[in-house]
Amino acid sequence: MFEWLTLDRTLNRAQSGGGIGGVTLALALSKYPDIRFDLYEAAGAFEEIGAGVGIFARSLYALEDLGLIDALETINTPSSLSANAWDYRKADLYPTGKQFARRFYATDLKGSGNYHRAQLLNLLVSLLPEHARNQRVHFQKRLVHYANDATNGQVTMHFADGSTATSSVLIGADGIKSPTRQGMIAERAALETDNAEKARILKHAFPRWSGMVAYRGLVSADEVAAILGEPHRCTKDRIMVRYCGRKAHLVVFPIAMGKKINVVAFVSKNVLPEHKAAAAAGTLKDDERTWPQDKPWIEPVPQEEMLEARAYDGFEEEAIALLKCIKSPSRWAIHELDPLPFYVHGNVAVLGDAAHATQPHAGQGANQSIELTYLWKDAYTLAIALGSSYATAQTIPRALKAYEQARLTRANEVIVHSSQAGKMHQSVSH
C-alpha cells in the first residue's frame, strides 16, 4: 500500500502511501503539468490487501472527470439488475433464512459495480504517466517521522532506511496506523497549554479495536454452485448479500466478472479468547479490552477457528456453504479511528484511512478515499485544492484547509454511521 506524497509548482509535494486513494491523488495531480510530486511507498511494489471493493455513483463522478470510466469497465463486475442492489437476509433461521429488505443504489454512470482491489489498484497505477511511474515513485520508503522547518516552510521526511527527503507539502495516505497522522497530532497537541485539551487531541493519534474481527476469503462461484445445486443468489443477479444474525453477519458479493465471490464474515468478540475466563469472572483488566500490541491485526488462521466460533449456529445453509469453501481464511482485527478534529496542520495533511478509518459496514473505505460527497471526496478534493493556481508556497496551508472543510464533517459522519450499521446488522434477530 503506497503511503506518502510530496509536491512543487515549483512547489514540491510529497505523498506517502500507494493504496487506492493515494494513487488516485497521484493521477489527479498528474493532470497539472506545473506540479511536481514524489510518491513514497513503504513496500517494494504497489500492493493492496483485501479482496473486493464496491465503487458507486459519487466516486464515479470524480473518476469520470479523470477520464477513467472506460478503463474501469474492463475489470468491472456490474449488477445484472437495473441498479446495484443489496439483499438483506435474516440468516439465523435454519435451514433457509428470510430476505427482509432489498436496497438499490442507482447510478446513471458506467463503472458502478464490484472490483477486485488488486486489479483496481493495478489499473490505476497503469494509468499514471510513464515519467511519474519511472521517476517520481520511490519504493521501500517507510516513513518513521517528519520534521517541519518554520524558517523555509519545508517538511523533512525521515525513512526507516536512514534516508531523508524534503518537500513543500506532505500528504499522508499511509493507512490506519499512519505515522503522518501521529506526527501531525503530536505537533498540534504541543501547541496546547491546557492539559485536558492536549489529552483530548492526543487520543486521536492511534486507532482502537472495535471488539469485532472479520474472517475473509475468496471462493469459486462454481464450487459454491456445486454445493448448493444452483448458482449462489449473489452471482445470479451480481448483487451484494448481507446475512444478519445475533452474533455475526456475512457480506458477500461477486468479483472477477462473477467467477469469484468475496466473503467477509464478521464476528463480535469484545474480548479475545484468552481473556474469556477473566471476563466471566469480572476480573478483566483495562489493557485486556484492547487488541494486544504484539498480536498481528491480519493473519492467516485455520478454517476450524472460523467455523468453531459458534457465532454462525443456526445460519441458513447457503451462508454456511460459503464459509466451508474458504479453505484458508485470514482473520482481521477491525480497528477504527475516533472522528478526528482536523485533517491538516500547516503544510501536512492526511487522507483515506489515515484520516477516517472506519469499520467496513457501510462499504465506504475506498469510496471515501476517491469519491465526491456533496461535491468531491478526499483524493479529488485535495487535488483540486493543490492544483489551484492560488496554491502557492505561501497559501498552501489555506488550500489544505479548504480540503479539510470540504471533507471533515461528512467523513466523520460515515465513521459513526458505519459503527452503528455493524451493530444493527447483528441485532435484527433480537
Coordinates of C-alpha atoms in Angstrom, one line a residue, residues 24-25 28 32 56-67 69 109 343 351-352 356 364 366-386 401-412 414:
T24 CA -6.0 8.3 -7.3
L25 CA -4.5 11.5 -5.9
A28 CA -5.3 13.7 -10.3
Y32 CA -1.4 19.6 -13.5
F56 CA -20.6 3.6 -6.6
A57 CA -22.1 6.8 -8.0
R58 CA -20.4 9.6 -6.1
S59 CA -16.9 8.1 -6.6
L60 CA -17.7 7.7 -10.3
Y61 CA -18.2 11.4 -10.9
A62 CA -14.6 12.0 -9.8
L63 CA -13.3 9.1 -11.8
E64 CA -15.3 10.2 -14.8
D65 CA -13.7 13.6 -14.6
L66 CA -10.3 12.0 -14.6
G67 CA -11.2 10.0 -17.7
I69 CA -14.5 5.2 -16.6
L109 CA -22.8 6.2 -14.9
Y343 CA -7.0 16.6 8.8
L351 CA -6.4 11.3 3.6
G352 CA -8.1 7.9 3.3
H356 CA -11.1 8.5 8.7
Q364 CA -17.2 3.4 2.4
A366 CA -12.2 3.1 -1.0
N367 CA -15.2 5.3 -1.8
Q368 CA -14.2 7.7 1.0
S369 CA -10.7 7.9 -0.4
I370 CA -11.7 8.6 -4.0
E371 CA -15.2 9.9 -4.3
L372 CA -17.3 13.0 -4.0
T373 CA -19.7 13.5 -1.2
Y374 CA -21.8 16.6 -1.6
L375 CA -19.3 17.6 -4.2
W376 CA -15.9 15.8 -4.0
K377 CA -14.1 13.5 -1.7
D378 CA -10.6 13.0 -0.4
A379 CA -8.2 12.5 -3.3
Y380 CA -10.1 14.5 -5.8
T381 CA -10.9 17.3 -3.4
L382 CA -7.3 17.5 -2.4
A383 CA -6.0 17.5 -6.0
I384 CA -8.4 20.4 -6.8
A385 CA -7.1 22.4 -3.8
L386 CA -3.4 21.8 -4.5
K401 CA -7.7 23.8 5.0
A402 CA -10.2 24.1 2.1
Y403 CA -9.8 20.4 1.6
E404 CA -10.4 19.8 5.3
Q405 CA -13.5 22.0 5.4
A406 CA -15.0 20.1 2.4
R407 CA -14.3 16.6 3.8
L408 CA -14.1 16.5 7.6
T409 CA -17.7 16.7 8.7
R410 CA -19.1 14.2 6.2
A411 CA -16.2 11.7 6.6
N412 CA -16.6 11.8 10.4
V414 CA -19.5 8.0 8.0

